[in-house]
Tab-separated table of N, CA and C in Angstrom:
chain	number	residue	atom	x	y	z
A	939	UNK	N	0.826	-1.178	0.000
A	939	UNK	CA	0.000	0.000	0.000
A	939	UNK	C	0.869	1.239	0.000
A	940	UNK	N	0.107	2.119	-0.868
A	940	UNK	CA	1.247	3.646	-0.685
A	940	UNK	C	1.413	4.271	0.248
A	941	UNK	N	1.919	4.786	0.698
A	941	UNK	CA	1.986	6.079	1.785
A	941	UNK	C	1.145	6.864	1.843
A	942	UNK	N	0.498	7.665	0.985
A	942	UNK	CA	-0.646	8.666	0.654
A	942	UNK	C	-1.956	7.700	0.623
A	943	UNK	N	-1.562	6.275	0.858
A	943	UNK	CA	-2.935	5.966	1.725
A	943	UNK	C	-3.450	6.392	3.279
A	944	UNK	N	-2.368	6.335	3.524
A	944	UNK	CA	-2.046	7.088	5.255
A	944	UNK	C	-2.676	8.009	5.583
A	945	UNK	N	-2.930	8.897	4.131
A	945	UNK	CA	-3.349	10.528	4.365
A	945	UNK	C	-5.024	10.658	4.467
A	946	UNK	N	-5.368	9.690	3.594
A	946	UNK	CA	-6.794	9.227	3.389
A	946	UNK	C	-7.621	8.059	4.048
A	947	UNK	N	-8.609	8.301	4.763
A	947	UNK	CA	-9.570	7.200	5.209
A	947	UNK	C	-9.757	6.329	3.962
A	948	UNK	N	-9.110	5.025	3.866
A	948	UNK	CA	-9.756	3.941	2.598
A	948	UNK	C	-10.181	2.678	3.636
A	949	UNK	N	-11.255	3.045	4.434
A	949	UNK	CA	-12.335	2.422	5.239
A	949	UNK	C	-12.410	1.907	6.432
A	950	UNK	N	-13.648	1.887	6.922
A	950	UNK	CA	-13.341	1.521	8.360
A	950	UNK	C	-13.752	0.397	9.179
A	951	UNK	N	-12.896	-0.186	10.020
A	951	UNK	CA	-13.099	-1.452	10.482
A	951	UNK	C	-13.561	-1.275	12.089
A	952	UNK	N	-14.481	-2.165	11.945
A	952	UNK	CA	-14.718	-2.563	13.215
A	952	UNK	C	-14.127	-3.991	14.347
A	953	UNK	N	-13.326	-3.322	15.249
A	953	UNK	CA	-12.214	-4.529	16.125
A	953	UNK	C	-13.599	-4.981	16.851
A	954	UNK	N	-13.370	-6.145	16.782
A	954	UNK	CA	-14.623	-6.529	18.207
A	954	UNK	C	-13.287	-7.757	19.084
A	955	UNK	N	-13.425	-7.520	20.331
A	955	UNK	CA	-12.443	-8.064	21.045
A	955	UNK	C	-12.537	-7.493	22.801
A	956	UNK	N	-12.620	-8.710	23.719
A	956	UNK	CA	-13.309	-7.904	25.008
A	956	UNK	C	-11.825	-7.908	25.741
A	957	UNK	N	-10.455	-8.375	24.998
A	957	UNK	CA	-9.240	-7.722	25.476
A	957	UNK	C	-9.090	-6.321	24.969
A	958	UNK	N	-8.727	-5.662	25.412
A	958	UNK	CA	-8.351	-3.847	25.198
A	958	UNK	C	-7.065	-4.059	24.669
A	959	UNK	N	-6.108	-4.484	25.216
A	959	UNK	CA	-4.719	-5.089	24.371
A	959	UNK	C	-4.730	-5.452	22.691
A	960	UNK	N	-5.627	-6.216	22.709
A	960	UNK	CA	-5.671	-6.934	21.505
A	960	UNK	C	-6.511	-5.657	20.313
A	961	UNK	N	-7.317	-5.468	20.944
A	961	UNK	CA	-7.938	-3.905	20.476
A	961	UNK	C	-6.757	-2.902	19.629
A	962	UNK	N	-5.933	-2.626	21.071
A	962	UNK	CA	-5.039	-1.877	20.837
A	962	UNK	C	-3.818	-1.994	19.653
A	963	UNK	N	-3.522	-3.484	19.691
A	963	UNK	CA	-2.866	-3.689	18.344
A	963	UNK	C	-3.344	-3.951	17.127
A	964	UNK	N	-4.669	-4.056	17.080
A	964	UNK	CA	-4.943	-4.260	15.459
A	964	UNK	C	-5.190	-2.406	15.476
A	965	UNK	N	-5.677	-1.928	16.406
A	965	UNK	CA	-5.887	-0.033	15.701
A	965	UNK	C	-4.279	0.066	15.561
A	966	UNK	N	-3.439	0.070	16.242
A	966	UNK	CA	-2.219	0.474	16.160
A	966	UNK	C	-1.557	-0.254	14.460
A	967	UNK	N	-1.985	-1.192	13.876
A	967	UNK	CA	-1.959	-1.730	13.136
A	967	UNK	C	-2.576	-0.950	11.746
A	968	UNK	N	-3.843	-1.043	12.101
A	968	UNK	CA	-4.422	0.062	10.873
A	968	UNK	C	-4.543	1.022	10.901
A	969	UNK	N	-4.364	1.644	12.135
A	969	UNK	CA	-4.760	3.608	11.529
A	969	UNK	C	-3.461	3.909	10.898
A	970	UNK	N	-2.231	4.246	11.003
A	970	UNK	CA	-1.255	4.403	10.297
A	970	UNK	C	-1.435	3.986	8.921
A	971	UNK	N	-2.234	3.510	8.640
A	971	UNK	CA	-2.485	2.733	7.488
A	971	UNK	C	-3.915	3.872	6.262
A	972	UNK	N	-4.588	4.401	7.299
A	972	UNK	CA	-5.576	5.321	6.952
A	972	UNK	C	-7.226	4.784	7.153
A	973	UNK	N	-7.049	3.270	8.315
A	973	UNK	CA	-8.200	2.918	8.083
A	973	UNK	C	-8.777	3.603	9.267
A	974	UNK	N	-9.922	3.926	9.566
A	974	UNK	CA	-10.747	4.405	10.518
A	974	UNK	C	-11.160	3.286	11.555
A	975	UNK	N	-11.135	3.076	12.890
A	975	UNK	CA	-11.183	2.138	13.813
A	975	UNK	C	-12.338	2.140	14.778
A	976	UNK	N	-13.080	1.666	14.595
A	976	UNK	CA	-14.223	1.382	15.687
A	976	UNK	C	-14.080	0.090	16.907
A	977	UNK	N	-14.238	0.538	17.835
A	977	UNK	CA	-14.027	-0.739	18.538
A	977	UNK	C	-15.206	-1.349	19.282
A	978	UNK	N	-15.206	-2.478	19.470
A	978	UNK	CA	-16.578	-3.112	20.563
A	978	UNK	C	-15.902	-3.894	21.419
A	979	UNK	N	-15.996	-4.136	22.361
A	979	UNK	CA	-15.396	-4.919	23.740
A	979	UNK	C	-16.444	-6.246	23.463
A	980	UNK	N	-17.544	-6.125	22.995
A	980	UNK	CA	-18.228	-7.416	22.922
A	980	UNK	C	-19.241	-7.474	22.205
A	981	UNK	N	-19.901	-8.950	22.055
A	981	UNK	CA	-20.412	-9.172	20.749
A	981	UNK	C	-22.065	-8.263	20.587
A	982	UNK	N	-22.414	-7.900	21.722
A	982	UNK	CA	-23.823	-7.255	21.830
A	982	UNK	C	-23.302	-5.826	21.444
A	983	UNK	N	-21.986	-5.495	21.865
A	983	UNK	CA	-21.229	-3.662	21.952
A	983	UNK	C	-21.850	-3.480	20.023
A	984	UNK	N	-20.434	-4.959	19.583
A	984	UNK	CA	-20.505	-4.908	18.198
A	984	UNK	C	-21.520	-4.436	17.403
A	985	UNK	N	-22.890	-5.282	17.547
A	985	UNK	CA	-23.957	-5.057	16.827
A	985	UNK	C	-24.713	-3.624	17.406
A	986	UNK	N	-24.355	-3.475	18.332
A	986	UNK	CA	-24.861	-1.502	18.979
A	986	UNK	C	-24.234	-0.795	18.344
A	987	UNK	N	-23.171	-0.641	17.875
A	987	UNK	CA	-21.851	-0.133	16.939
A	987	UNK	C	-22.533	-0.183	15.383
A	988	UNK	N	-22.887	-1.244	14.985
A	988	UNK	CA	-22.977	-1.384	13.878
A	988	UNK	C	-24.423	-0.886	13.124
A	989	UNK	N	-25.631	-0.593	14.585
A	989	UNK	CA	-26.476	0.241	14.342
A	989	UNK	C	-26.313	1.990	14.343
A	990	UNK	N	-24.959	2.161	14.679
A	990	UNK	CA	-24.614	3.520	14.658
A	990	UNK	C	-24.044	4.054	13.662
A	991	UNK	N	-22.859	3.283	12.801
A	991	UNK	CA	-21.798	3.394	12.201
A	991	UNK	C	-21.812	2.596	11.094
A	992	UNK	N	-20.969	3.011	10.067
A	992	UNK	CA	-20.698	2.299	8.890
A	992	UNK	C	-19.460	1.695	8.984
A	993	UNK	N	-19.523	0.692	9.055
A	993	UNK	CA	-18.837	-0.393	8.950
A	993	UNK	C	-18.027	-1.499	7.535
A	994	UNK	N	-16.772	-1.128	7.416
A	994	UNK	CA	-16.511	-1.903	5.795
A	994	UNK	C	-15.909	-3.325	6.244
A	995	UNK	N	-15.668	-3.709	7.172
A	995	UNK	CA	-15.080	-5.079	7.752
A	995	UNK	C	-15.098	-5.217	8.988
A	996	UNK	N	-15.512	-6.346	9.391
A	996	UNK	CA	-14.936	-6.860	11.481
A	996	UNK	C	-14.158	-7.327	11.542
A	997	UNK	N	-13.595	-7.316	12.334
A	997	UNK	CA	-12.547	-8.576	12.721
A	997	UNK	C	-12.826	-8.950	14.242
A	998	UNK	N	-13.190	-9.727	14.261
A	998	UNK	CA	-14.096	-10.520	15.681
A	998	UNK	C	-13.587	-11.723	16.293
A	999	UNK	N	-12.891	-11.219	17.293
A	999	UNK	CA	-12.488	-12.281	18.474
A	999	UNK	C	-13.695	-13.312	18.374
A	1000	UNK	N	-13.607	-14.663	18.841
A	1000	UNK	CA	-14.009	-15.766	18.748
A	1000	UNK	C	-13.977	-15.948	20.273
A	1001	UNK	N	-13.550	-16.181	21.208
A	1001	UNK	CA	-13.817	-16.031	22.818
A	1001	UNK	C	-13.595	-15.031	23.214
A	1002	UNK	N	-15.114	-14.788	23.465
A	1002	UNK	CA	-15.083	-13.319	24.280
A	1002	UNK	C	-17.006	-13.653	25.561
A	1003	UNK	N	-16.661	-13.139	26.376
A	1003	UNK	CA	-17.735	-13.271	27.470
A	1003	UNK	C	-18.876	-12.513	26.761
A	1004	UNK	N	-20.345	-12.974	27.446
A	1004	UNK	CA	-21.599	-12.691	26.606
A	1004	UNK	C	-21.681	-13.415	25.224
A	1005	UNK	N	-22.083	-13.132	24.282
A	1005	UNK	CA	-21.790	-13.851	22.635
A	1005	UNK	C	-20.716	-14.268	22.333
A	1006	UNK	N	-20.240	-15.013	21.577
A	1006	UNK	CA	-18.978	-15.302	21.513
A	1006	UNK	C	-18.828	-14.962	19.857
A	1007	UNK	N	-17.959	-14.882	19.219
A	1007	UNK	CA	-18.042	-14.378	17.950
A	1007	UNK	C	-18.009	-15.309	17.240
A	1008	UNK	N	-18.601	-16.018	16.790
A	1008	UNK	CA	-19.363	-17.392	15.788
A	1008	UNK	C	-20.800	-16.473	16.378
A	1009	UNK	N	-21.232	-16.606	17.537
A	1009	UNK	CA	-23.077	-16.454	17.545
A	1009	UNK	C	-22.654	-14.577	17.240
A	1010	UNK	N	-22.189	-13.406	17.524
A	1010	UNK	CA	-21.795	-12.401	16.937
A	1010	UNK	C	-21.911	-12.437	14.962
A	1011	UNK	N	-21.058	-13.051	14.468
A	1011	UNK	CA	-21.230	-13.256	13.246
A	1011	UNK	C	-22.808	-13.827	12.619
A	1012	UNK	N	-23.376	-15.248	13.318
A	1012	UNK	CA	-24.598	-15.178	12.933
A	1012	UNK	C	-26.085	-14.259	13.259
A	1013	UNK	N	-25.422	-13.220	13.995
A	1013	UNK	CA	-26.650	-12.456	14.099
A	1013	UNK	C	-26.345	-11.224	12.591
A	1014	UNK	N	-24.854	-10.998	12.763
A	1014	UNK	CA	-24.849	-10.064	11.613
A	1014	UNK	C	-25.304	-10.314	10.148
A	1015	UNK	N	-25.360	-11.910	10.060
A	1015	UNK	CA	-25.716	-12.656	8.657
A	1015	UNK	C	-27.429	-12.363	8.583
A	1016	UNK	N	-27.761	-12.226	9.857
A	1016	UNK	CA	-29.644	-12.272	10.074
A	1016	UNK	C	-29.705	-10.902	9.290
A	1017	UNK	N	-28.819	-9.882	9.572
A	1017	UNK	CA	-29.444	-8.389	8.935
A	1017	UNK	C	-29.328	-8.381	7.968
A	1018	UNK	N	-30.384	-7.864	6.845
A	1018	UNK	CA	-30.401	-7.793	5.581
A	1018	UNK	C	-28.999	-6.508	5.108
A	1019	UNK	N	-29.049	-5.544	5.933
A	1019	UNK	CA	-28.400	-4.430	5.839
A	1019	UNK	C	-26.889	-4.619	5.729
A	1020	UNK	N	-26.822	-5.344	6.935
A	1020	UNK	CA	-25.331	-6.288	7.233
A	1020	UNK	C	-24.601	-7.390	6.661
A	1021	UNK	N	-25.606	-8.370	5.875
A	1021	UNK	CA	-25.592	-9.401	5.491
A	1021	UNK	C	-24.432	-9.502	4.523
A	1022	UNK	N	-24.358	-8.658	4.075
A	1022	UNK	CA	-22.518	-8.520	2.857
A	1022	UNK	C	-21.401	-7.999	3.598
A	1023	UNK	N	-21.356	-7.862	4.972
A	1023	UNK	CA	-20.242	-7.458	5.571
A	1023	UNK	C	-19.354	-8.234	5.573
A	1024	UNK	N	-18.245	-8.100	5.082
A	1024	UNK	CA	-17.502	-9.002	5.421
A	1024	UNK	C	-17.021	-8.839	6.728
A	1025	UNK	N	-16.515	-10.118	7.350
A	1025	UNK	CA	-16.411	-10.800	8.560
A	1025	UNK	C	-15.154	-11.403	8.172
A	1026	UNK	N	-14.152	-11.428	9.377
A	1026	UNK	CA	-12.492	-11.630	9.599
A	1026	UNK	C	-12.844	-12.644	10.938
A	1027	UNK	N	-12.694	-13.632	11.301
A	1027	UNK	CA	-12.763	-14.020	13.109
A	1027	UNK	C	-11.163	-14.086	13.030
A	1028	UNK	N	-11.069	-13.667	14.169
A	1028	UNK	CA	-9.293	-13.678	14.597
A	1028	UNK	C	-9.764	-14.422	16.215
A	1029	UNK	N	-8.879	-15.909	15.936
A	1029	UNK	CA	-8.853	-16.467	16.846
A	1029	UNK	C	-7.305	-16.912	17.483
A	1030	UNK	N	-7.021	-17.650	18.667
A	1030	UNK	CA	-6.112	-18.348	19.038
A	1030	UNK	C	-6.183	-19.576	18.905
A	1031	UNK	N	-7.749	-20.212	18.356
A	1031	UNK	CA	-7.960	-21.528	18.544
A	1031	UNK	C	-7.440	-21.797	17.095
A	1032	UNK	N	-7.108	-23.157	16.974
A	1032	UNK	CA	-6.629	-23.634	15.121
A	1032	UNK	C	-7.434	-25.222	15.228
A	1033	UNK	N	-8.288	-25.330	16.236
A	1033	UNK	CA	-9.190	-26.521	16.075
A	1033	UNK	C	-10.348	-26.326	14.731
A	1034	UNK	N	-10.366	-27.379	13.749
A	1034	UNK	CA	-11.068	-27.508	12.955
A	1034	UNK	C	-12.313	-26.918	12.757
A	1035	UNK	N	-12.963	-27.781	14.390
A	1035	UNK	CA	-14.655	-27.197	14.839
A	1035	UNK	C	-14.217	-26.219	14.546
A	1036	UNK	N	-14.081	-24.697	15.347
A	1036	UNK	CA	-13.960	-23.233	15.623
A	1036	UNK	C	-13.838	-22.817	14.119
A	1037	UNK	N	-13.326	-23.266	13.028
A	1037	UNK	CA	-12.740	-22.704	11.677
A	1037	UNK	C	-14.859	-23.347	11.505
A	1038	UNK	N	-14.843	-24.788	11.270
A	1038	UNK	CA	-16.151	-24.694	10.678
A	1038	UNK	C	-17.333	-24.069	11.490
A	1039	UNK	N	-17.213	-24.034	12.505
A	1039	UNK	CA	-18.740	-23.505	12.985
A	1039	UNK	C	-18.757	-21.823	12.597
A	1040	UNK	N	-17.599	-21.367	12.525
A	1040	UNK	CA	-17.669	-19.842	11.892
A	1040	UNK	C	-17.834	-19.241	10.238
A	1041	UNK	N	-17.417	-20.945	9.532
A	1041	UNK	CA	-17.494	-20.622	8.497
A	1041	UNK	C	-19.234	-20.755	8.046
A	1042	UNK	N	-19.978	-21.730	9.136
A	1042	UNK	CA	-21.274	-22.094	9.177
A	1042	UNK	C	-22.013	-20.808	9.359
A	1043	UNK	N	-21.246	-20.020	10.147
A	1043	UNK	CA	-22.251	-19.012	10.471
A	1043	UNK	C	-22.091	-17.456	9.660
A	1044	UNK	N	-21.192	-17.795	8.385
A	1044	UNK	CA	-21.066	-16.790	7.428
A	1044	UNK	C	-19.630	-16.291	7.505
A	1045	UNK	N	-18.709	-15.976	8.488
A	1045	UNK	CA	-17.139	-15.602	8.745
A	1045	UNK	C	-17.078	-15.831	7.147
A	1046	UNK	N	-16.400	-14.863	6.419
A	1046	UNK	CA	-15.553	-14.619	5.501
A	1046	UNK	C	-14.211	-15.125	5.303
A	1047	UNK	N	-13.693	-15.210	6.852
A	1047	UNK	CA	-12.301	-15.707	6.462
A	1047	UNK	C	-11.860	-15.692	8.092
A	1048	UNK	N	-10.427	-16.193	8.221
A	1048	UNK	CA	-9.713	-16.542	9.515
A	1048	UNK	C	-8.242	-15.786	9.716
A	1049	UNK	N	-7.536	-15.458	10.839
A	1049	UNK	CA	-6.534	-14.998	11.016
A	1049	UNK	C	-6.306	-15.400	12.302
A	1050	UNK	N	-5.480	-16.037	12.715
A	1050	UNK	CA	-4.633	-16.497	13.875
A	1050	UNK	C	-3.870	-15.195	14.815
A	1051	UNK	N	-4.284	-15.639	15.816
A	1051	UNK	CA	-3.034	-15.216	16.822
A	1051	UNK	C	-2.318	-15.720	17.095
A	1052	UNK	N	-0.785	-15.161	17.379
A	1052	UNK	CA	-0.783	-13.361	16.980
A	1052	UNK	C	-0.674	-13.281	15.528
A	1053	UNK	N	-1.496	-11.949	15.575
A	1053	UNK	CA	-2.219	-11.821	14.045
A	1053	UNK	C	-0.753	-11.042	12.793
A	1054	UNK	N	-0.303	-11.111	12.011
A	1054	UNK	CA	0.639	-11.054	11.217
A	1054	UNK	C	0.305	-9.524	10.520
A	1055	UNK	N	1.143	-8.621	10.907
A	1055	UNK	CA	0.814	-7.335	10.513
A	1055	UNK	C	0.529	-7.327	9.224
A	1056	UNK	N	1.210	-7.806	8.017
A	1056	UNK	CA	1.046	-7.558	6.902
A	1056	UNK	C	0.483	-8.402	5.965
A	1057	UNK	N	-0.199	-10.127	7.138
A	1057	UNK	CA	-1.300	-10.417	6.416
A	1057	UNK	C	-2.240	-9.787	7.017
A	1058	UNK	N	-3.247	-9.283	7.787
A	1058	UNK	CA	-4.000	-8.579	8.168
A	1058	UNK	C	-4.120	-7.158	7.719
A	1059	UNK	N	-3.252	-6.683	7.213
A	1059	UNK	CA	-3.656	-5.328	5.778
A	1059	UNK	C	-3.748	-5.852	4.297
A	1060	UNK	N	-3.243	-7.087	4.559
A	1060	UNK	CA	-3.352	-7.629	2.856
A	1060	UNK	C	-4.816	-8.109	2.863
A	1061	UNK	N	-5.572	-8.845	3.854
A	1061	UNK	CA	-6.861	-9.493	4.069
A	1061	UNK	C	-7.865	-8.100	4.055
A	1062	UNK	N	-7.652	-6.638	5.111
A	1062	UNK	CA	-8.420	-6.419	5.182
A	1062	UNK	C	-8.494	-5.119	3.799
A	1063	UNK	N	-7.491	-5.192	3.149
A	1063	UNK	CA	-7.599	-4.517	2.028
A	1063	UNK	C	-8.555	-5.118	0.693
A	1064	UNK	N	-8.064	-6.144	1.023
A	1064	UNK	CA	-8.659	-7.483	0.178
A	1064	UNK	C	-10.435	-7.303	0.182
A	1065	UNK	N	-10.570	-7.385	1.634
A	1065	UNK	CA	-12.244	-7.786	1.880
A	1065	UNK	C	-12.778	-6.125	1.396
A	1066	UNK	N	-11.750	-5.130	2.097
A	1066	UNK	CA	-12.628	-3.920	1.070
A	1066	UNK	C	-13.013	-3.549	0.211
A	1067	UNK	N	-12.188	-3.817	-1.034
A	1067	UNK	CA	-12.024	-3.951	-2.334
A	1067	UNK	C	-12.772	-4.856	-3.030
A	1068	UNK	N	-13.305	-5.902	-2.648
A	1068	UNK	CA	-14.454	-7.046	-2.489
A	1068	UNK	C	-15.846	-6.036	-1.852
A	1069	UNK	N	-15.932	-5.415	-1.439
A	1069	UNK	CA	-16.933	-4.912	-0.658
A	1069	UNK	C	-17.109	-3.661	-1.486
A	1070	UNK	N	-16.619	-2.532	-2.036
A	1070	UNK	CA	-16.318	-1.488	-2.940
A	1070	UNK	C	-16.874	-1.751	-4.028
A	1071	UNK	N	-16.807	-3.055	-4.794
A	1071	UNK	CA	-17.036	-3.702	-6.028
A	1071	UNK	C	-18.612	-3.959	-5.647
A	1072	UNK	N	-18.730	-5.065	-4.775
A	1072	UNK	CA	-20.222	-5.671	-4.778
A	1072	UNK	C	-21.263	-3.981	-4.940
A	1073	UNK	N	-20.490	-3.302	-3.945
A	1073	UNK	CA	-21.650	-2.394	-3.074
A	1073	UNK	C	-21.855	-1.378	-4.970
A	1074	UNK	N	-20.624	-1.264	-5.999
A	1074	UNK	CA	-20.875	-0.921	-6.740
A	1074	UNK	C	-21.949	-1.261	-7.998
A	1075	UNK	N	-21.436	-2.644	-7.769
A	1075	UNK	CA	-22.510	-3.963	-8.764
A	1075	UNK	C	-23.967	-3.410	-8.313
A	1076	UNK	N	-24.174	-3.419	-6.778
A	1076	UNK	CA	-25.681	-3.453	-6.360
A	1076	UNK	C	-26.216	-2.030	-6.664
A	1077	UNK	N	-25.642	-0.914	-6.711
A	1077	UNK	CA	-25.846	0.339	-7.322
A	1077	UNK	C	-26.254	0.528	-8.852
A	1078	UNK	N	-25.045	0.027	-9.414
A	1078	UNK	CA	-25.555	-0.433	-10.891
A	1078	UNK	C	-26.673	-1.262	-11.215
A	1079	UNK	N	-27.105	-2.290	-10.640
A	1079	UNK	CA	-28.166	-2.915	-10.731
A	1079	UNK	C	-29.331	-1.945	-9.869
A	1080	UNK	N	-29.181	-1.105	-8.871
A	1080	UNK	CA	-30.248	-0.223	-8.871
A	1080	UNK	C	-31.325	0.362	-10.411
A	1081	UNK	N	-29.716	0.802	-11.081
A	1081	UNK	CA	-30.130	1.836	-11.731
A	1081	UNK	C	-30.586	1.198	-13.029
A	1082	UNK	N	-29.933	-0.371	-13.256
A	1082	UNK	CA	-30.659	-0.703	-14.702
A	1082	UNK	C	-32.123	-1.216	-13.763
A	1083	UNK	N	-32.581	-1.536	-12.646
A	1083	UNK	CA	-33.859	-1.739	-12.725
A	1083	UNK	C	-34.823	-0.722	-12.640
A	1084	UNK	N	-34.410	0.645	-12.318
A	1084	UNK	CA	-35.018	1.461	-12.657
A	1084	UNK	C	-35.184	2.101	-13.716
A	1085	UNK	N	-33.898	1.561	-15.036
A	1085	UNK	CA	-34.367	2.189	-16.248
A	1085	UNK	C	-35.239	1.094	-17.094
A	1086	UNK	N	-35.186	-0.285	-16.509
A	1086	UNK	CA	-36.401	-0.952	-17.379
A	1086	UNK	C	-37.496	-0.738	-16.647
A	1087	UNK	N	-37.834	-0.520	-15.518
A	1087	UNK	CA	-39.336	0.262	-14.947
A	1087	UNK	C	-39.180	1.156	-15.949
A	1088	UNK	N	-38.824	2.161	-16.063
A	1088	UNK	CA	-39.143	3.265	-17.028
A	1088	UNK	C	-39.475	2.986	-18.750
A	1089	UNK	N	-38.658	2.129	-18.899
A	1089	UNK	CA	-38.934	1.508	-20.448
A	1089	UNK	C	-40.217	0.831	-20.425
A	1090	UNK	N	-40.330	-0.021	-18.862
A	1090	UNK	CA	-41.742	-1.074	-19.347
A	1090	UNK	C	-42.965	0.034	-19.199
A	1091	UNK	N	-42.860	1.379	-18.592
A	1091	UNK	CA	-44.124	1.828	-18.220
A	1091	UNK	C	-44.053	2.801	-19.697
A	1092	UNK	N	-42.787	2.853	-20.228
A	1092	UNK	CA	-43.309	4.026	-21.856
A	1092	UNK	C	-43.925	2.699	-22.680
A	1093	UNK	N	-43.407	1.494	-22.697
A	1093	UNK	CA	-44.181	0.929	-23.770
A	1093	UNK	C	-45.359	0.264	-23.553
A	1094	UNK	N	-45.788	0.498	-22.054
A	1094	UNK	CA	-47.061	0.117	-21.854
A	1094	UNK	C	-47.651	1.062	-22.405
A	1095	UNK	N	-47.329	1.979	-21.735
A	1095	UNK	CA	-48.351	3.568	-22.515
A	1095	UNK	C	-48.368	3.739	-24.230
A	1096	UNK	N	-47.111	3.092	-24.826
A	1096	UNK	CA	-47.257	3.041	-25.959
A	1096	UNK	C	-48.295	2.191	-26.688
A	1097	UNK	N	-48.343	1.071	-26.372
A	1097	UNK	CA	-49.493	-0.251	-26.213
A	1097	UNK	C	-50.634	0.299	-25.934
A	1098	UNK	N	-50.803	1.093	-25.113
A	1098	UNK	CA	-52.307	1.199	-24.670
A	1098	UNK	C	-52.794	2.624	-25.567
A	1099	UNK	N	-51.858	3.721	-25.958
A	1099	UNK	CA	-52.024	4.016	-27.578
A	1099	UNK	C	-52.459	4.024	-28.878
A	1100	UNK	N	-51.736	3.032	-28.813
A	1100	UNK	CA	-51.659	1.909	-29.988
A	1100	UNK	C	-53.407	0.967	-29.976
A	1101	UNK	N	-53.511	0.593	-28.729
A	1101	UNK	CA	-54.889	-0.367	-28.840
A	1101	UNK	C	-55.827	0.700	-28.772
A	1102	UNK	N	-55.682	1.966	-28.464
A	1102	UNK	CA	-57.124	3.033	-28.376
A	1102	UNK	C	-56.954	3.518	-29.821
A	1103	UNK	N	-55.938	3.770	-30.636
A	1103	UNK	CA	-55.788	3.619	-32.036
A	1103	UNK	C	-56.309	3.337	-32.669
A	1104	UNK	N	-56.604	1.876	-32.642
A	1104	UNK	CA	-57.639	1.056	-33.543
A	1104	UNK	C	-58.738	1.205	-33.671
């Protein structure tokens, strides 16, 4: 990434993690970087956060007290609004279960602790740029379904014209 990304917000992540430590090194990690940092201490904080704020990626501790982030991730999959977020779980666990029950519940992808500075800007650059694109696709597809509404209602009117014509 360039330097004069540094200068510019290119998006913002939400840490969910009920260590403050661990918090502290993924922001220390990305703001230098230019990403904007939201944090949640836990998985209920998260989704209070995420009714406030715009959000372009999580990265969500997997044991944390209250929700744990597998049931965190499947509530965010429930929101229609949320439902394309991409999702990071950053765990310590490397047991199989923990990888599938998160991938069950929508997680996008995995990162180990301790988390690798420069795969964790390569991932979360990755999931933005993935997220930039879709959110563009779904814009564009706004706008061609609103220009065939507009086409189907001129050639209805043209049709109905046409049959008072006769």
């Amino acid at each position: 990434m360039a330097d004069a990304s540094a200068e510019a917000n290119v998006g913002s992540v939400l840490v969910v993690d009920d260590e403050i430590a661990n918090r502290m090194i993924l922001k220390a990690i990305l703001e230098p970087r230019g990403y904007r940092v939201l944090e949640a201490e836990s998985g209920e904080r998260a989704l209070e956060v995420l009714d406030r704020e715009k959000a372009d990626v999580i990265l969500l501790d997997v044991m944390m007290s209250g929700i744990d982030g597998v049931e965190t991730c499947r509530r965010i999959r429930r929101r229609a609004d949320w439902m394309q977020l991409p999702v990071v779980i950053i765990t310590s666990l490397t047991d199989r279960d923990t990888r599938i029950r998160g991938k069950e519940a929508g997680c996008d992808d995995f990162l180990n602790k301790p988390v690798d500075d420069l795969e964790l800007l390569a991932r979360v650059h990755n999931l933005i740029l993935v997220k930039i694109y879709r959110d563009q696709l779904e814009r564009h597809n706004e706008r061609l379904e609103a220009l065939v509404a507009k086409r189907t209602a001129e050639l209805r009117a043209a049709l109905a014209r046409l049959q008072k014509a006769k």
